[in-house]
């Protein structure tokens, strides 16, 4: 097996980790156009014969979903959610999603400008959560703060901005994999123990809460979810679960699931290749991950190769 | 009163609640009382055992005992009370 890395930037550390990645190619940003990105991928595919492709950035998923058939014709398999699944779980569509599938979600509304923000906020009690389309979320205690976060997030990630009711409680997450036929191939619940200033998990622990798994199975069964997902949930003080987001990809903390006994990336490869995959039935509870960062040392010639020739 | 089934406690008094992912530390006497509760002893039985073992008046002990139970409840470590 060979692992081919695809990099958007020359300073992505994985490029220089030759013990993990056999070869890396620069690819253009999805914002340059799906066609350009796919053309480059097909070019790489002809050199490397790629069997399975795993997109993982929120901003690139749509481009790869749309190109599924083109890629498959060239033998490049993906195992991503269907476009409809991807669209209906969007933050902006979450209230409708909750209603359709009988899942508790916070009240929410997308807004496109400050006037809409002001009007919409009249129906909410502070604090409210102000969220970006793909990334970022802030808690605003009054209109001035909400407007400030609106501007901050929209400048970075574009529109719309989503207003969401603030649910007091503990944030918990589930990593899961659906086979596209309604079956859950694996699922591991986790609570973040340490978060970065961006709210990303830097440490976490696997939980034993059957209700989280029931909710996950329900969502996968009723949406017939295809591929990896991360559920972001708030467990309220009364012990109720509210779905705040579905990320349509495997999260960065996937290795915790592997450490707890569910090798979800391996299962995902099998699903993508059409190999029969038995669902995982258990995992170890109380397993922790603690992330660390590392200074990778490399030579300028390595950087040069990637920068000048687009491959390393 | 019943402790949640999935709670794990080690001999050192390290207690882990896998439902919420929280961990706590019990001192020696806390661990002893915790184990008595786990063995489904009544408050009376626990009080008798501890006051016979240690130099503490029954009234004093019961005050501390109900404080302790209140804390278990607050941290949602008791069955059916989550």
Tab-separated table of N, CA, C and O in Angstrom, chain A residues 56-119:
chain	number	residue	atom	x	y	z
A	56	UNK	N	-10.784	15.618	3.595
A	56	UNK	CA	-11.090	15.792	5.012
A	56	UNK	C	-11.350	17.221	5.439
A	56	UNK	O	-11.775	17.457	6.570
A	57	UNK	N	-11.045	18.168	4.566
A	57	UNK	CA	-11.306	19.561	4.933
A	57	UNK	C	-12.737	19.912	4.550
A	57	UNK	O	-13.199	19.557	3.456
A	58	UNK	N	-13.404	20.635	5.445
A	58	UNK	CA	-14.796	21.000	5.180
A	58	UNK	C	-14.937	21.706	3.835
A	58	UNK	O	-15.853	21.446	3.074
A	59	UNK	N	-13.987	22.608	3.555
A	59	UNK	CA	-14.111	23.453	2.369
A	59	UNK	C	-13.863	22.694	1.068
A	59	UNK	O	-14.174	23.182	-0.011
A	60	UNK	N	-13.296	21.480	1.130
A	60	UNK	CA	-12.996	20.748	-0.105
A	60	UNK	C	-14.019	19.649	-0.384
A	60	UNK	O	-14.068	19.100	-1.481
A	61	UNK	N	-14.830	19.324	0.640
A	61	UNK	CA	-15.715	18.162	0.514
A	61	UNK	C	-16.667	18.257	-0.671
A	61	UNK	O	-16.828	17.304	-1.429
A	62	UNK	N	-17.288	19.411	-0.808
A	62	UNK	CA	-18.300	19.573	-1.845
A	62	UNK	C	-17.720	19.288	-3.237
A	62	UNK	O	-18.329	18.581	-4.046
A	63	UNK	N	-16.520	19.840	-3.491
A	63	UNK	CA	-15.889	19.654	-4.804
A	63	UNK	C	-15.696	18.170	-5.105
A	63	UNK	O	-15.948	17.712	-6.228
A	64	UNK	N	-15.278	17.397	-4.101
A	64	UNK	CA	-15.034	15.963	-4.326
A	64	UNK	C	-16.336	15.179	-4.438
A	64	UNK	O	-16.410	14.196	-5.169
A	65	UNK	N	-17.358	15.630	-3.692
A	65	UNK	CA	-18.657	14.947	-3.797
A	65	UNK	C	-19.232	15.100	-5.203
A	65	UNK	O	-19.733	14.157	-5.794
A	66	UNK	N	-19.138	16.324	-5.709
A	66	UNK	CA	-19.672	16.616	-7.043
A	66	UNK	C	-18.921	15.843	-8.116
A	66	UNK	O	-19.460	15.589	-9.186
A	67	UNK	N	-17.668	15.523	-7.846
A	67	UNK	CA	-16.826	14.890	-8.877
A	67	UNK	C	-16.775	13.378	-8.729
A	67	UNK	O	-15.934	12.730	-9.365
A	68	UNK	N	-17.650	12.848	-7.905
A	68	UNK	CA	-17.590	11.402	-7.603
A	68	UNK	C	-17.529	10.534	-8.862
A	68	UNK	O	-16.676	9.653	-8.983
A	69	UNK	N	-18.440	10.817	-9.819
A	69	UNK	CA	-18.493	9.960	-11.010
A	69	UNK	C	-17.248	10.075	-11.868
A	69	UNK	O	-16.710	9.072	-12.337
A	70	UNK	N	-16.802	11.317	-12.063
A	70	UNK	CA	-15.599	11.546	-12.878
A	70	UNK	C	-14.412	10.803	-12.274
A	70	UNK	O	-13.625	10.152	-12.982
A	71	UNK	N	-14.305	10.883	-10.949
A	71	UNK	CA	-13.180	10.232	-10.264
A	71	UNK	C	-13.300	8.713	-10.372
A	71	UNK	O	-12.319	8.012	-10.609
A	72	UNK	N	-14.537	8.225	-10.170
A	72	UNK	CA	-14.738	6.768	-10.215
A	72	UNK	C	-14.391	6.185	-11.578
A	72	UNK	O	-13.851	5.082	-11.660
A	73	UNK	N	-14.678	6.939	-12.639
A	73	UNK	CA	-14.343	6.475	-13.986
A	73	UNK	C	-12.854	6.208	-14.120
A	73	UNK	O	-12.429	5.362	-14.893
A	74	UNK	N	-12.074	6.979	-13.352
A	74	UNK	CA	-10.616	6.820	-13.415
A	74	UNK	C	-10.124	5.867	-12.321
A	74	UNK	O	-8.933	5.820	-12.027
A	75	UNK	N	-11.049	5.187	-11.669
A	75	UNK	CA	-10.666	4.207	-10.642
A	75	UNK	C	-10.408	4.803	-9.266
A	75	UNK	O	-9.883	4.126	-8.386
A	76	UNK	N	-10.727	6.085	-9.097
A	76	UNK	CA	-10.502	6.723	-7.791
A	76	UNK	C	-11.806	6.672	-6.987
A	76	UNK	O	-12.777	7.330	-7.345
A	77	UNK	N	-11.822	5.860	-5.933
A	77	UNK	CA	-13.036	5.708	-5.131
A	77	UNK	C	-13.030	6.656	-3.945
A	77	UNK	O	-12.003	6.889	-3.325
A	78	UNK	N	-14.216	7.171	-3.649
A	78	UNK	CA	-14.382	7.955	-2.414
A	78	UNK	C	-15.505	7.289	-1.639
A	78	UNK	O	-16.225	6.450	-2.185
A	79	UNK	N	-15.660	7.644	-0.384
A	79	UNK	CA	-16.821	7.155	0.369
A	79	UNK	C	-17.368	8.325	1.169
A	79	UNK	O	-17.206	8.431	2.391
A	80	UNK	N	-17.988	9.235	0.440
A	80	UNK	CA	-18.462	10.494	1.023
A	80	UNK	C	-19.987	10.491	1.107
A	80	UNK	O	-20.640	9.723	0.412
A	81	UNK	N	-20.549	11.387	1.939
A	81	UNK	CA	-22.006	11.494	1.976
A	81	UNK	C	-22.551	11.889	0.599
A	81	UNK	O	-21.842	12.481	-0.216
A	82	UNK	N	-23.812	11.537	0.358
A	82	UNK	CA	-24.487	11.967	-0.861
A	82	UNK	C	-24.677	13.478	-0.767
A	82	UNK	O	-24.742	14.034	0.336
A	83	UNK	N	-24.808	14.124	-1.922
A	83	UNK	CA	-24.981	15.589	-1.924
A	83	UNK	C	-26.168	16.028	-1.064
A	83	UNK	O	-26.089	16.988	-0.312
A	84	UNK	N	-27.279	15.305	-1.169
A	84	UNK	CA	-28.483	15.627	-0.394
A	84	UNK	C	-28.227	15.548	1.097
A	84	UNK	O	-28.659	16.406	1.874
A	85	UNK	N	-27.503	14.510	1.525
A	85	UNK	CA	-27.166	14.355	2.943
A	85	UNK	C	-26.284	15.509	3.402
A	85	UNK	O	-26.451	16.054	4.488
A	86	UNK	N	-25.340	15.853	2.527
A	86	UNK	CA	-24.407	16.933	2.839
A	86	UNK	C	-25.144	18.258	3.003
A	86	UNK	O	-24.907	19.004	3.949
A	87	UNK	N	-26.069	18.510	2.093
A	87	UNK	CA	-26.784	19.791	2.105
A	87	UNK	C	-27.724	19.907	3.302
A	87	UNK	O	-27.778	20.926	3.960
A	88	UNK	N	-28.480	18.831	3.585
A	88	UNK	CA	-29.520	18.976	4.608
A	88	UNK	C	-28.959	19.076	6.021
A	88	UNK	O	-29.641	19.518	6.928
A	89	UNK	N	-27.699	18.659	6.217
A	89	UNK	CA	-27.159	18.740	7.580
A	89	UNK	C	-26.374	20.048	7.786
A	89	UNK	O	-25.773	20.245	8.836
A	90	UNK	N	-26.369	20.929	6.775
A	90	UNK	CA	-25.699	22.222	6.899
A	90	UNK	C	-26.191	22.954	8.124
A	90	UNK	O	-27.367	22.878	8.461
A	91	UNK	N	-25.301	23.692	8.768
A	91	UNK	CA	-25.673	24.439	9.971
A	91	UNK	C	-26.927	25.271	9.749
A	91	UNK	O	-27.795	25.356	10.598
A	92	UNK	N	-27.010	25.881	8.559
A	92	UNK	CA	-28.139	26.755	8.272
A	92	UNK	C	-29.449	25.971	8.162
A	92	UNK	O	-30.525	26.518	8.340
A	93	UNK	N	-29.357	24.657	7.863
A	93	UNK	CA	-30.567	23.835	7.698
A	93	UNK	C	-30.870	22.968	8.917
A	93	UNK	O	-31.749	22.114	8.869
A	94	UNK	N	-30.108	23.164	9.992
A	94	UNK	CA	-30.219	22.264	11.148
A	94	UNK	C	-31.633	22.193	11.741
A	94	UNK	O	-32.108	21.088	12.052
A	95	UNK	N	-32.353	23.323	11.916
A	95	UNK	CA	-33.710	23.209	12.477
A	95	UNK	C	-34.614	22.301	11.644
A	95	UNK	O	-35.332	21.464	12.186
A	96	UNK	N	-34.527	22.420	10.316
A	96	UNK	CA	-35.345	21.565	9.438
A	96	UNK	C	-34.891	20.113	9.557
A	96	UNK	O	-35.715	19.191	9.556
A	97	UNK	N	-33.602	19.917	9.679
A	97	UNK	CA	-33.046	18.563	9.833
A	97	UNK	C	-33.594	17.920	11.109
A	97	UNK	O	-34.040	16.771	11.109
A	98	UNK	N	-33.583	18.689	12.211
A	98	UNK	CA	-34.075	18.194	13.501
A	98	UNK	C	-35.533	17.776	13.402
A	98	UNK	O	-35.939	16.735	13.916
A	99	UNK	N	-36.324	18.599	12.715
A	99	UNK	CA	-37.744	18.329	12.579
A	99	UNK	C	-37.978	17.064	11.734
A	99	UNK	O	-38.754	16.194	12.104
A	100	UNK	N	-37.269	16.996	10.621
A	100	UNK	CA	-37.459	15.870	9.700
A	100	UNK	C	-37.120	14.532	10.357
A	100	UNK	O	-37.815	13.544	10.152
A	101	UNK	N	-36.040	14.511	11.157
A	101	UNK	CA	-35.575	13.226	11.694
A	101	UNK	C	-35.879	13.037	13.188
A	101	UNK	O	-35.422	12.062	13.783
A	102	UNK	N	-36.643	13.981	13.764
A	102	UNK	CA	-37.004	13.827	15.171
A	102	UNK	C	-35.810	13.898	16.106
A	102	UNK	O	-35.662	13.078	17.009
A	103	UNK	N	-34.927	14.854	15.863
A	103	UNK	CA	-33.741	15.031	16.701
A	103	UNK	C	-33.812	16.421	17.337
A	103	UNK	O	-34.139	17.396	16.647
A	104	UNK	N	-33.528	16.517	18.644
A	104	UNK	CA	-33.558	17.830	19.298
A	104	UNK	C	-32.378	18.664	18.838
A	104	UNK	O	-31.229	18.217	18.902
A	105	UNK	N	-32.663	19.855	18.365
A	105	UNK	CA	-31.604	20.783	17.932
A	105	UNK	C	-31.909	22.149	18.533
A	105	UNK	O	-33.065	22.438	18.827
A	106	UNK	N	-30.894	22.994	18.727
A	106	UNK	CA	-31.196	24.347	19.192
A	106	UNK	C	-31.886	25.139	18.085
A	106	UNK	O	-31.702	24.836	16.897
A	107	UNK	N	-32.667	26.124	18.471
A	107	UNK	CA	-33.271	27.024	17.484
A	107	UNK	C	-32.152	27.700	16.722
A	107	UNK	O	-31.110	28.041	17.306
A	108	UNK	N	-32.345	27.945	15.437
A	108	UNK	CA	-31.275	28.604	14.692
A	108	UNK	C	-31.791	29.240	13.428
A	108	UNK	O	-32.880	28.903	12.941
A	109	UNK	N	-31.013	30.210	12.913
A	109	UNK	CA	-31.437	30.901	11.698
A	109	UNK	C	-30.220	31.460	10.969
A	109	UNK	O	-29.328	32.044	11.605
A	110	UNK	N	-30.181	31.287	9.637
A	110	UNK	CA	-29.081	31.917	8.901
A	110	UNK	C	-29.397	33.387	8.610
A	110	UNK	O	-30.560	33.720	8.344
A	111	UNK	N	-28.415	34.246	8.676
A	111	UNK	CA	-28.620	35.660	8.344
A	111	UNK	C	-27.513	36.119	7.402
A	111	UNK	O	-26.395	35.620	7.457
A	112	UNK	N	-27.862	37.087	6.539
A	112	UNK	CA	-26.910	37.484	5.506
A	112	UNK	C	-26.370	38.907	5.683
A	112	UNK	O	-25.437	39.297	4.986
A	113	UNK	N	-26.997	39.683	6.575
A	113	UNK	CA	-26.472	41.024	6.821
A	113	UNK	C	-26.856	41.487	8.222
A	113	UNK	O	-27.632	40.818	8.911
A	114	UNK	N	-26.331	42.656	8.607
A	114	UNK	CA	-26.529	43.142	9.979
A	114	UNK	C	-28.009	43.421	10.269
A	114	UNK	O	-28.489	43.179	11.378
A	115	UNK	N	-28.726	43.891	9.248
A	115	UNK	CA	-30.145	44.188	9.465
A	115	UNK	C	-30.911	42.891	9.790
A	115	UNK	O	-31.678	42.835	10.734
A	116	UNK	N	-30.619	41.852	9.013
A	116	UNK	CA	-31.265	40.555	9.275
A	116	UNK	C	-30.860	40.011	10.649
A	116	UNK	O	-31.671	39.409	11.346
A	117	UNK	N	-29.601	40.256	10.983
A	117	UNK	CA	-29.110	39.792	12.293
A	117	UNK	C	-29.918	40.444	13.405
A	117	UNK	O	-30.395	39.780	14.327
A	118	UNK	N	-30.084	41.764	13.267
A	118	UNK	CA	-30.808	42.520	14.297
A	118	UNK	C	-32.260	42.045	14.407
A	118	UNK	O	-32.758	41.797	15.506
A	119	UNK	N	-32.890	41.873	13.260
A	119	UNK	CA	-34.292	41.418	13.257
A	119	UNK	C	-34.416	40.020	13.877
A	119	UNK	O	-35.279	39.774	14.707
